[in-house]
XYZ file of C-alpha atoms in Angstrom:
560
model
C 15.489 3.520 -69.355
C 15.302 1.818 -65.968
C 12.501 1.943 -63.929
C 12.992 4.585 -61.619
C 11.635 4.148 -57.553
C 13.173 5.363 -54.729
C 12.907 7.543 -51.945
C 12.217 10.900 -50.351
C 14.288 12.727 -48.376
C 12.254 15.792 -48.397
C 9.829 16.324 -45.709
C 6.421 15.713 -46.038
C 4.121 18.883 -46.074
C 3.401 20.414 -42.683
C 0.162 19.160 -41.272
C -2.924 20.580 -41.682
C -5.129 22.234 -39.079
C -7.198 19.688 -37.449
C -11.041 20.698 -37.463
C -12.058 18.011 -34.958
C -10.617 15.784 -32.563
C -11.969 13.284 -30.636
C -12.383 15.362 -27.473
C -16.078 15.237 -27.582
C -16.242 11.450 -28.938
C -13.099 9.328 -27.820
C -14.483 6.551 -29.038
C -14.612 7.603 -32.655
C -10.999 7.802 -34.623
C -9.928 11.206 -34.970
C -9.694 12.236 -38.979
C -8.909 15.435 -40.538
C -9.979 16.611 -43.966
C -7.388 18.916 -46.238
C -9.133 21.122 -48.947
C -6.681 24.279 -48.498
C -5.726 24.769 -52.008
C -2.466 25.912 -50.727
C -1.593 22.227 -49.145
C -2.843 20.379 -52.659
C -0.718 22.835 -54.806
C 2.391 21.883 -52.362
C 1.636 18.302 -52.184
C 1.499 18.351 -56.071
C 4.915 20.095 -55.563
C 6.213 17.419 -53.558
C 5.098 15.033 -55.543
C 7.021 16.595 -58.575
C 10.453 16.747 -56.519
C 9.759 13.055 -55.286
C 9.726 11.966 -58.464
C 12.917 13.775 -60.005
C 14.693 12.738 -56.090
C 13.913 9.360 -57.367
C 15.323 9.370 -60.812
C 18.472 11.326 -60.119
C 19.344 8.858 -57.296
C 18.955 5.948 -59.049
C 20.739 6.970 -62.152
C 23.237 7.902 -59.712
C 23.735 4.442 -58.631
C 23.277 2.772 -61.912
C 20.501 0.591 -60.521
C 16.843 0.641 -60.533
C 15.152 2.379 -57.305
C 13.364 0.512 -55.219
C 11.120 3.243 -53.473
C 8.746 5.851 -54.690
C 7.734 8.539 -52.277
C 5.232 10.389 -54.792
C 2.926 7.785 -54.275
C 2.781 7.235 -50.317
C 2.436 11.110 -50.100
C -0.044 11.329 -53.121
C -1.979 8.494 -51.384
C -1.489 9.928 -48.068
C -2.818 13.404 -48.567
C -5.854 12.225 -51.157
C -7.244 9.872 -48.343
C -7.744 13.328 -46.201
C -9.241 15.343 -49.142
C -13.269 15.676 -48.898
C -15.128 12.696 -50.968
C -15.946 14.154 -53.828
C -16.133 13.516 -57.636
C -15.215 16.914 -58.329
C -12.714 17.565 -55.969
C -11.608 14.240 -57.014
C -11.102 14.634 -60.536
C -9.394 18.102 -59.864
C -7.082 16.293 -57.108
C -6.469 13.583 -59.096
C -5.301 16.057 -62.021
C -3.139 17.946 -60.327
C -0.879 14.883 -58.873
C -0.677 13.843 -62.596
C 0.467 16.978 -63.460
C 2.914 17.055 -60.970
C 4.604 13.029 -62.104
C 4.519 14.477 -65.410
C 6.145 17.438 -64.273
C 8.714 15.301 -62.235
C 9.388 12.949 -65.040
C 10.223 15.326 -67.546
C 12.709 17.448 -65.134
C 14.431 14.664 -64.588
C 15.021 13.804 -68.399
C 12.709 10.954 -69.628
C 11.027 11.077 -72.611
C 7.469 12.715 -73.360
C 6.778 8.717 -74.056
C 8.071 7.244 -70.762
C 6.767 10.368 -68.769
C 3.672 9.375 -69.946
C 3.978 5.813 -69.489
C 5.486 6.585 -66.109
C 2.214 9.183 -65.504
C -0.506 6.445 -66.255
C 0.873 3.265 -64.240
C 1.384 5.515 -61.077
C -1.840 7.122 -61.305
C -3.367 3.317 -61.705
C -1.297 2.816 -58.496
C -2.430 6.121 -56.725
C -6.167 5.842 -58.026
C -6.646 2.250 -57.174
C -5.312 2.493 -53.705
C -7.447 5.338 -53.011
C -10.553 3.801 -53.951
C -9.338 0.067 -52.088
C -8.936 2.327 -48.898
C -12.364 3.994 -49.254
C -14.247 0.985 -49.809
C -12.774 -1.374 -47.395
C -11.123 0.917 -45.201
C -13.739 3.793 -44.962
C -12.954 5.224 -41.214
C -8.783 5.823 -42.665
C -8.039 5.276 -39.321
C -4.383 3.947 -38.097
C -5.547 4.415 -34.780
C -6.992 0.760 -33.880
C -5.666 -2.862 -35.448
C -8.093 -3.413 -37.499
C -7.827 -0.111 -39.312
C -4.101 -0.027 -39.827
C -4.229 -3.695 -40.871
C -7.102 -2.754 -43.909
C -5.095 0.207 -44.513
C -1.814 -1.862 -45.773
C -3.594 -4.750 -47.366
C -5.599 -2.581 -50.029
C -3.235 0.377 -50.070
C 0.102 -1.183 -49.788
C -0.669 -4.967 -50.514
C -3.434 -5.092 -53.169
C -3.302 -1.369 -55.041
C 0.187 -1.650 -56.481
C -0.510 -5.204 -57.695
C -1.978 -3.844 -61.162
C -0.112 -0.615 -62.393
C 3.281 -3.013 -61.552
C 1.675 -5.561 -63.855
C 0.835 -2.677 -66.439
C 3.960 -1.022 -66.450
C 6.344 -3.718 -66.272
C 3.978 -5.292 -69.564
C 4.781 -1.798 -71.195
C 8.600 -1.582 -70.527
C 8.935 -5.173 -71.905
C 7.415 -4.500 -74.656
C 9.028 -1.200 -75.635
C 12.347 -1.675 -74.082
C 12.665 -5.364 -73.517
C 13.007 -5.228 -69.967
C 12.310 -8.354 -68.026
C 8.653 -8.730 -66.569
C 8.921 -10.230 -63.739
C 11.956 -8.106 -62.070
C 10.476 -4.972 -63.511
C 6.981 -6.227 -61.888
C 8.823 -6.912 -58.314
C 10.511 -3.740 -58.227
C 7.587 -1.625 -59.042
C 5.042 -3.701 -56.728
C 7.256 -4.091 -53.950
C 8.692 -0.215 -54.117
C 5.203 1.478 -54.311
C 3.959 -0.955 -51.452
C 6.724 0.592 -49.103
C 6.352 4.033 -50.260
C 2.677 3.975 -49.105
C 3.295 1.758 -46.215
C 5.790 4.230 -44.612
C 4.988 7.591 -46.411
C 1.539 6.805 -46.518
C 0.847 5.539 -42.534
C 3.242 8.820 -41.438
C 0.744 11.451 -43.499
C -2.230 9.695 -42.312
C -0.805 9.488 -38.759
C -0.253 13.571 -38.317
C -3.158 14.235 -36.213
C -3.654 16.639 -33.218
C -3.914 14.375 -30.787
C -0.774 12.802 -31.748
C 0.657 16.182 -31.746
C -0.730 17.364 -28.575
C 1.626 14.259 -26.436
C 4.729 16.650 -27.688
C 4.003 19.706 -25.945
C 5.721 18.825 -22.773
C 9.389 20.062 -22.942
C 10.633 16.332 -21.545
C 8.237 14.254 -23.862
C 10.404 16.713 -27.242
C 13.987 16.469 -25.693
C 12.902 11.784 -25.081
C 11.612 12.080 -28.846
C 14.400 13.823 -30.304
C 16.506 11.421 -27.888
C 15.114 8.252 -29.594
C 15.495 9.552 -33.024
C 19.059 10.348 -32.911
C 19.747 7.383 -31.891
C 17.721 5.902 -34.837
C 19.774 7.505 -37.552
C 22.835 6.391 -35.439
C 21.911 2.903 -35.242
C 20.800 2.900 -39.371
C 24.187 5.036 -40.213
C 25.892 2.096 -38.404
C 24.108 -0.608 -40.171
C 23.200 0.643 -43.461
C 25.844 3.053 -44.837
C 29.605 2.579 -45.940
C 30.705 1.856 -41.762
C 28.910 -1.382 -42.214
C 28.490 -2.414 -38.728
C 27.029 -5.779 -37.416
C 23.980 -3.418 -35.380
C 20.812 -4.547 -37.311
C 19.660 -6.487 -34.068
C 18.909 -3.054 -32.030
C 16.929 -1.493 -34.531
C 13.838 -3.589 -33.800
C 14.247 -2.252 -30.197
C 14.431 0.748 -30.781
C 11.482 0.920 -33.161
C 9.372 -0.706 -30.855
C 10.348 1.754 -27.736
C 9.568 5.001 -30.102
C 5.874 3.072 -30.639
C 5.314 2.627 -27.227
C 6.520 6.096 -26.461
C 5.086 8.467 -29.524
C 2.758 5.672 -30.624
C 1.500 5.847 -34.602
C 3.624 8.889 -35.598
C 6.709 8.027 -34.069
C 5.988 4.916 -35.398
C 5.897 5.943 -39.030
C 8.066 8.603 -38.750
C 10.656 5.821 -37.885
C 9.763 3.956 -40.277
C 10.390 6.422 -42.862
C 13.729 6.917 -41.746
C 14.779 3.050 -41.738
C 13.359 2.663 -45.336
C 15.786 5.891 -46.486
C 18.538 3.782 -44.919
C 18.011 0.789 -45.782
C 16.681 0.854 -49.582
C 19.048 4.151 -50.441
C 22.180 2.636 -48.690
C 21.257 -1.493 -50.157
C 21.096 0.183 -53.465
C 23.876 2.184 -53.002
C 25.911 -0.677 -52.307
C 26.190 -0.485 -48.637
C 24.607 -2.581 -45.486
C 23.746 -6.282 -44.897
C 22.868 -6.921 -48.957
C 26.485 -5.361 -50.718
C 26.801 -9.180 -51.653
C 23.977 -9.453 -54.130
C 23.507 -7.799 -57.051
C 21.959 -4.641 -57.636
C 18.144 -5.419 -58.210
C 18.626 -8.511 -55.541
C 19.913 -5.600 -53.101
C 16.837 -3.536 -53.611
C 14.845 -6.618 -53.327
C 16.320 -7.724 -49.867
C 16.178 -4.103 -48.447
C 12.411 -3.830 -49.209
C 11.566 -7.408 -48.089
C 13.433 -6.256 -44.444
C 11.561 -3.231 -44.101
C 8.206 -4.539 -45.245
C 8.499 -7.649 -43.207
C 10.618 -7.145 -40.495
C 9.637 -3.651 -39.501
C 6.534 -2.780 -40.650
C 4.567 -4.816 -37.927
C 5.108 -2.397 -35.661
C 2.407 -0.302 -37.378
C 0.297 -2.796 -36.138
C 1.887 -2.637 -32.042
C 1.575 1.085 -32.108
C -2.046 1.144 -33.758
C -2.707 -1.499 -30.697
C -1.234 1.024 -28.459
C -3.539 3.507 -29.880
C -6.658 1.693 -29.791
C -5.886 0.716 -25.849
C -5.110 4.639 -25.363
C -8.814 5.721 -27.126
C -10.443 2.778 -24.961
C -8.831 4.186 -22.096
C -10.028 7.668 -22.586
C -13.373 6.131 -23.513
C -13.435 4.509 -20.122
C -12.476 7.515 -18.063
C -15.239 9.675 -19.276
C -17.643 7.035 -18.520
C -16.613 6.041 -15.123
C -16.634 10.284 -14.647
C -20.324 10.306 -15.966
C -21.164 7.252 -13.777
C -20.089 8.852 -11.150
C -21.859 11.690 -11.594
C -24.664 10.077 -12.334
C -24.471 8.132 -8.874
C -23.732 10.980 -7.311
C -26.980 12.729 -8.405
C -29.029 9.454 -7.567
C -27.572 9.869 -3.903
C -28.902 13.490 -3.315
C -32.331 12.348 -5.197
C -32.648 9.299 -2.901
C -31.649 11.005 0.270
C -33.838 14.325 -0.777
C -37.093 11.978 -1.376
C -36.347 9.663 1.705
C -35.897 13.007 3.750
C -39.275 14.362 2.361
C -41.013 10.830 3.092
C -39.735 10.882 6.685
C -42.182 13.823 8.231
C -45.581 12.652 6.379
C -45.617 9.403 7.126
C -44.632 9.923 10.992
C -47.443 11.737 11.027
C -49.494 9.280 9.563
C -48.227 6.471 11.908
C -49.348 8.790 14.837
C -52.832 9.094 13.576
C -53.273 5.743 12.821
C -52.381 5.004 16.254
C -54.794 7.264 17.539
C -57.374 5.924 15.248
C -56.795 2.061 16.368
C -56.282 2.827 20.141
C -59.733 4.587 20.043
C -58.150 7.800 21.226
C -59.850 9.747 18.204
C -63.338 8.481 18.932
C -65.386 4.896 19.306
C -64.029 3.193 16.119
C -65.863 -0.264 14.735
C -63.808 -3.710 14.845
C -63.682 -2.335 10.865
C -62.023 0.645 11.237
C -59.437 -0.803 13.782
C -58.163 -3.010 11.602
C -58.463 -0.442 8.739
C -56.119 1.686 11.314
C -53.724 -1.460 12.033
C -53.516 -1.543 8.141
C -52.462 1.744 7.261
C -50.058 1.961 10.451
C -48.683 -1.329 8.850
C -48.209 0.506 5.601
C -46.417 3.470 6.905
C -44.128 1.731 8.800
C -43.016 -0.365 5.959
C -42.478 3.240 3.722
C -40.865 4.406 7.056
C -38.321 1.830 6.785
C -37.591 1.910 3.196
C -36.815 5.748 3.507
C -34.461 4.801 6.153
C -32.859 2.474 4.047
C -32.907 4.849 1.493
C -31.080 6.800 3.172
C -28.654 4.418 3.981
C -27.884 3.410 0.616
C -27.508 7.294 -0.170
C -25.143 8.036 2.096
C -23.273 4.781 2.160
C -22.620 5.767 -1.586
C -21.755 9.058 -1.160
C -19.216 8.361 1.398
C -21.085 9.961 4.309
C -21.378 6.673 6.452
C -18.902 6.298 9.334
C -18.059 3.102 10.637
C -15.832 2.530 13.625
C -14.092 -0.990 13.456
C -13.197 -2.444 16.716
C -12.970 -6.095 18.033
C -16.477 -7.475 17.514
C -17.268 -11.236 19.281
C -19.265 -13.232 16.787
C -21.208 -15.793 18.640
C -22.494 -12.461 20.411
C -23.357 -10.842 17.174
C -25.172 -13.631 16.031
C -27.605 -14.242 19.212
C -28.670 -10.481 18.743
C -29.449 -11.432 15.134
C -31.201 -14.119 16.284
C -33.072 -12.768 18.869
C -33.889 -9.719 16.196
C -35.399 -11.549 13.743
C -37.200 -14.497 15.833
C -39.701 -11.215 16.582
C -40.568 -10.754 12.492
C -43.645 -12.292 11.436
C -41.964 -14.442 8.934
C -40.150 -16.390 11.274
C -43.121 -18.011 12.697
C -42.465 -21.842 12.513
C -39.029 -21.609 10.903
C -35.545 -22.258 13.409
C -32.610 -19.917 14.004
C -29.890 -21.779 14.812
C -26.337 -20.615 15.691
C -22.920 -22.574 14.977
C -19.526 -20.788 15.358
C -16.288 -22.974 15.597
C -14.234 -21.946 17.702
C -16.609 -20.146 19.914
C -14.157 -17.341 20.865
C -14.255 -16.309 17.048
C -13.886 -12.162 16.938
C -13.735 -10.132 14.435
C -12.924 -6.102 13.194
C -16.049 -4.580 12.448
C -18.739 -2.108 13.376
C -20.939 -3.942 15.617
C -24.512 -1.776 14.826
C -23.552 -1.883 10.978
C -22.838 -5.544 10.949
C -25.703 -6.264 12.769
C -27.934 -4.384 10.219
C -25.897 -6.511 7.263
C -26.899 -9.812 8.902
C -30.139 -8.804 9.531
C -30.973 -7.897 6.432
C -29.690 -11.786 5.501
C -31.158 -13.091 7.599
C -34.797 -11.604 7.212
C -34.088 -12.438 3.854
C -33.764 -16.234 4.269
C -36.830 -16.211 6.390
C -38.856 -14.249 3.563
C -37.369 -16.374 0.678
C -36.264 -19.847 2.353
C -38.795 -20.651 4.542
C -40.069 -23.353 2.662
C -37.102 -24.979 4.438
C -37.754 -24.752 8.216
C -34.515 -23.572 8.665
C -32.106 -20.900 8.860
C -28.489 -20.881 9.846
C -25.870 -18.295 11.472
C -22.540 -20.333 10.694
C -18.967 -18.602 11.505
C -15.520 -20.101 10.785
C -11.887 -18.959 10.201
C -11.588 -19.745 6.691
C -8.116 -18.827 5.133
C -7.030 -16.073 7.481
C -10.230 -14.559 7.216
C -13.250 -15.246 9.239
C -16.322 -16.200 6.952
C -19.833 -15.754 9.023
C -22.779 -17.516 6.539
C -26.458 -17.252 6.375
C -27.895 -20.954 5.037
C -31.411 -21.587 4.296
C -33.278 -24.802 2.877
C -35.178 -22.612 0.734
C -35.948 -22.978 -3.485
C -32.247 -21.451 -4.475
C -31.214 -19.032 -6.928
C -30.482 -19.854 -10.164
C -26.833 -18.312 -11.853
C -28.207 -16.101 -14.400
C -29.917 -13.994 -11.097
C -26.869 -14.319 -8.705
C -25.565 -11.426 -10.923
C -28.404 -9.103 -10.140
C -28.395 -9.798 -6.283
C -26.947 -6.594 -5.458
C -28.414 -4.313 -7.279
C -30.322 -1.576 -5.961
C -33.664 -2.332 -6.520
C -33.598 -5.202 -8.359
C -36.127 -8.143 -6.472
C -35.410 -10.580 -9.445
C -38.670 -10.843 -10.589
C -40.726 -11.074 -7.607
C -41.729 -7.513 -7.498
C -45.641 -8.917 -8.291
C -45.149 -11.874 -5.611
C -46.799 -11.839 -2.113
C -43.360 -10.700 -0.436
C -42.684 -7.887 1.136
C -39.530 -6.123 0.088
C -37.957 -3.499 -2.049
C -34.733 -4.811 -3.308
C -32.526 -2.131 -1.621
C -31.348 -4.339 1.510
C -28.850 -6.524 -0.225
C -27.411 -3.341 -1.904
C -27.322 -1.826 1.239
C -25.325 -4.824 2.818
C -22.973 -5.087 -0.303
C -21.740 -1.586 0.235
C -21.830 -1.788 4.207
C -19.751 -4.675 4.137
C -17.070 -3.268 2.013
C -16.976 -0.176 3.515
C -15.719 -2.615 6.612
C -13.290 -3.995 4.840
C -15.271 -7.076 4.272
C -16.635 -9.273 1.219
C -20.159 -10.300 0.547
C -21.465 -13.073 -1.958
C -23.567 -15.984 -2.395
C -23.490 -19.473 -3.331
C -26.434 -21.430 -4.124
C -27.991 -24.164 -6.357
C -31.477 -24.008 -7.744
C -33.441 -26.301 -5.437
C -30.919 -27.068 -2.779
C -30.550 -23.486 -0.638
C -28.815 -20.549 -0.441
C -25.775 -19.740 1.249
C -25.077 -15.261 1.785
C -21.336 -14.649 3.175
C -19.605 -12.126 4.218
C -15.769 -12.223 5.137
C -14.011 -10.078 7.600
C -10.301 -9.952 8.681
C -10.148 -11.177 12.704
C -9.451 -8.495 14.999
């Protein structure tokens, strides 16, 4: 008797009803479980007419088959079932039932039915169990997962019932062992390769892209043209068209991603192994187990790496959607920091005027005689509220800069004038006592397009910065230059430098980089503020700086 493996050409059973998607968690792969006994009973049907499809066809052709649907679909539906011994055992019974069944419909022997019934549940039991253990998510849907699928399913599980049946047929029927062994390894590695990817690959999701009318009528487009291209190649026409299958293959992966993917597949094994064995296609020179051999070695090798560009496809599709609904929860999330920061530096705005005005009041005497003490208790506290007076007003600036709510009105801005004001600004802080401000612009007649009052509060902020953190160096610096059809305006101090690991963190809200504990003043909000000022001007901001040697802040503008 020869050893019988070929193919289905009976549809799979229809999908089940998904329970759970990943709607709720993109990241994670979407599975389904079956446990309608309805769907068992027909897969244990379709396993039986598998089996006799396969025995009929390759008596038919007088050779042995070289593809065994039962097993992809056996394998296929068990790795959805719930885990569970009991459901296992009963699972597992029933698809032995139903090779038996097969087997004996199509004429074998009680003897080789049950010969026949042990190898392929070896083949069926051990893939399984490879899957679960090394490929525990069953997911096609990312690289890694499709590639684990095929090496323990379709590489490594059919490795020992082809070793255990082809011992058993040379032993009662003589047949060779290592042609027996190919034919049963290399058929049941296809079967669940193709039949086994395409169950495994029905999922909602992958439903849901076919609802659209166009997205049917470009699938059914790019089938049709399948089965035209493997008629051509693989049937009794005989045509020279093997090159555009490839093509095609790929363009239904990229388009319908893992099911189209193994739905085409399916279709190109029917072709190829039915019409080699048959006699037709590329192989009708060799002989009829070398035919077999060559059509399962194309399909395996030459085709079935697209599994592998469609689960990439996938994988880039669930990181996408993974992306989205973060960036939409960031921006929520930034959007409810804006109406907290503006609501608090709103509320901080009335109290502390208040305080300022009593302070005043209290240091100028106005309240009542007040001791050398208490004046410069009052010159403390008016100090104090001043500084919390400004940070709600930056506060608010970072709010609304983020929300969107910040106007600016570019115009032709002159430079060297926008620097003097800077200058002149921050000469009045306190921390510019003993440190120079000087200005260089080349050319002089530099302008620029930008909101003068908003780019003066960018280079301020700078500026005061370089005074707070580089004054160990004497000196600041307002440089401006045209710098590759930009105009580049830099703030350089002599100061300690940052180091790389902090440039990172320079403009983040709130962030001081450590120095939150130091002597000074600041609340790490300004460079944040400038970062976002600057861009809503069209600009760039950024630093360069070595540890020990300076700082240089930037910001780029086009010329006006």
């Amino acid at each position: 008797m020869p050893l019988s493996r070929t193919l289905d050409v009976v549809e799979a059973p229809s999908p089940p009803r998904p329970r759970g998607e990943g709607a709720v968690r993109p990241s994670a792969p979407a599975r389904t479980s079956i446990n309608h006994p309805a769907v068992l009973v027909f897969t244990a049907v379709g396993v039986a007419l598998l089996v006799v499809l396969s025995l009929q066809f390759s008596r038919s052709v007088g050779v042995v088959a070289a593809l065994w649907g039962a097993s992809g679909l056996a394998v296929g539906v068990w790795l959805r079932t719930p885990r569970s011994l009991t459901f296992d055992v009963c699972f597992g019974a029933l698809i032995a039932a139903g090779v038996l069944i097969g087997n004996l419909m199509a004429g074998n022997d009680p003897d080789m039915a049950a010969l026949f019934v042990v190898a392929n549940m070896i083949d069926i039991v051990v893939a399984v169990l490879l899957v679960r253990r090394f490929a525990p998510d069953v997911s096609l849907s990312t690289v890694e997962g499709a590639g684990r699928f095929l090496l323990a399913a379709a590489v490594a599980a059919p490795l020992p019932a082809a070793v255990f049946a082809a011992a058993m047929l040379n032993i009662a029927h003589g047949s060779p062992f290592l042609p027996a062994m190919q034919t049963w390894w290399f058929g049941h590695a296809l079967s669940v390769a193709v039949l086994g990817s395409f169950v495994l690959a029905i999922r909602r999701r992958a439903l849901l892209r076919l609802r659209a009318p166009a997205r049917v009528a470009e699938t059914a487009g790019l089938f049709v043209l399948l089965v035209a291209a493997c008629t051509s190649v693989f049937t009794a026409f005989d045509l020279p068209l093997g090159f555009v299958l490839l093509p095609i293959l790929l363009l239904i992966a990229v388009r319908v991603r893992m099911l189209g993917a193994t739905a085409a597949l399916v279709i190109i094994a029917i072709f190829a192994v039915g019409g080699s064995m048959a006699g037709h296609g590329p192989y009708a020179r060799f002989e009829g187990p070398q035919r077999a051999l060559m059509a399962q070695l194309l399909v395996l090798f030459g085709y079935m790496p697209v599994l592998l560009v469609a689960a990439l496809l996938e994988e880039r599709d669930r990181l996408a959607d993974r992306m989205r609904i973060g960036q939409a929860r960031a921006e929520k999330a930034s959007l409810a920091k804006s109406r907290l920061l503006a609501n608090v530096a709103h509320e901080i705005k009335s109290p502390v005027g208040g305080i300022i005005g009593i302070g005043d009041l209290w240091r100028t005497g106005q309240l009542g005689p007040a001791s050398p003490t208490q004046v410069e208790m009052a010159e403390m506290l008016v100090t104090t509220a001043r500084q919390v007076e400004a940070l709600s007003h930056d506060l608010l600036d970072v709010a609304r800069a983020e929300s969107g709510a910040v106007k600016v009105e570019l115009r032709p801005v002159q430079v060297e004038g926008l620097l003097l004001d800077v200058r002149r600004s921050c000469l009045l802080h306190p921390e510019a006592k003993g440190i120079a401000i000087e200005i260089e612009v080349e050319p002089s007649d530099l302008m620029v397009r930008a909101d003068s009052q908003r780019m003066s509060q960018v280079l301020g902020n700078l500026t005061s910065n370089a005074l707070k953190y580089g004054a160990s160096g004497g000196l600041v610096t307002l440089r401006a230059r045209l710098r590759e059809e930009a105009i580049r305006i830099e703030v350089v101090d002599r100061g300690p430098g940052i180091s790389i690991e902090k440039q990172a963190q320079l403009f983040e809200p709130f962030n001081r980089l450590g120095l939150e504990r130091s002597t000074i003043e600041g609340h790490g909000v300004g460079l944040a503020l400038a970062k976002r000022l600057t861009e809503l001007q069209g600009g760039e901001i950024g630093v360069e700086s070595t540890p020990g040697e300076g700082s240089c802040f930037w910001v780029s503008l086009p010329p006006a």
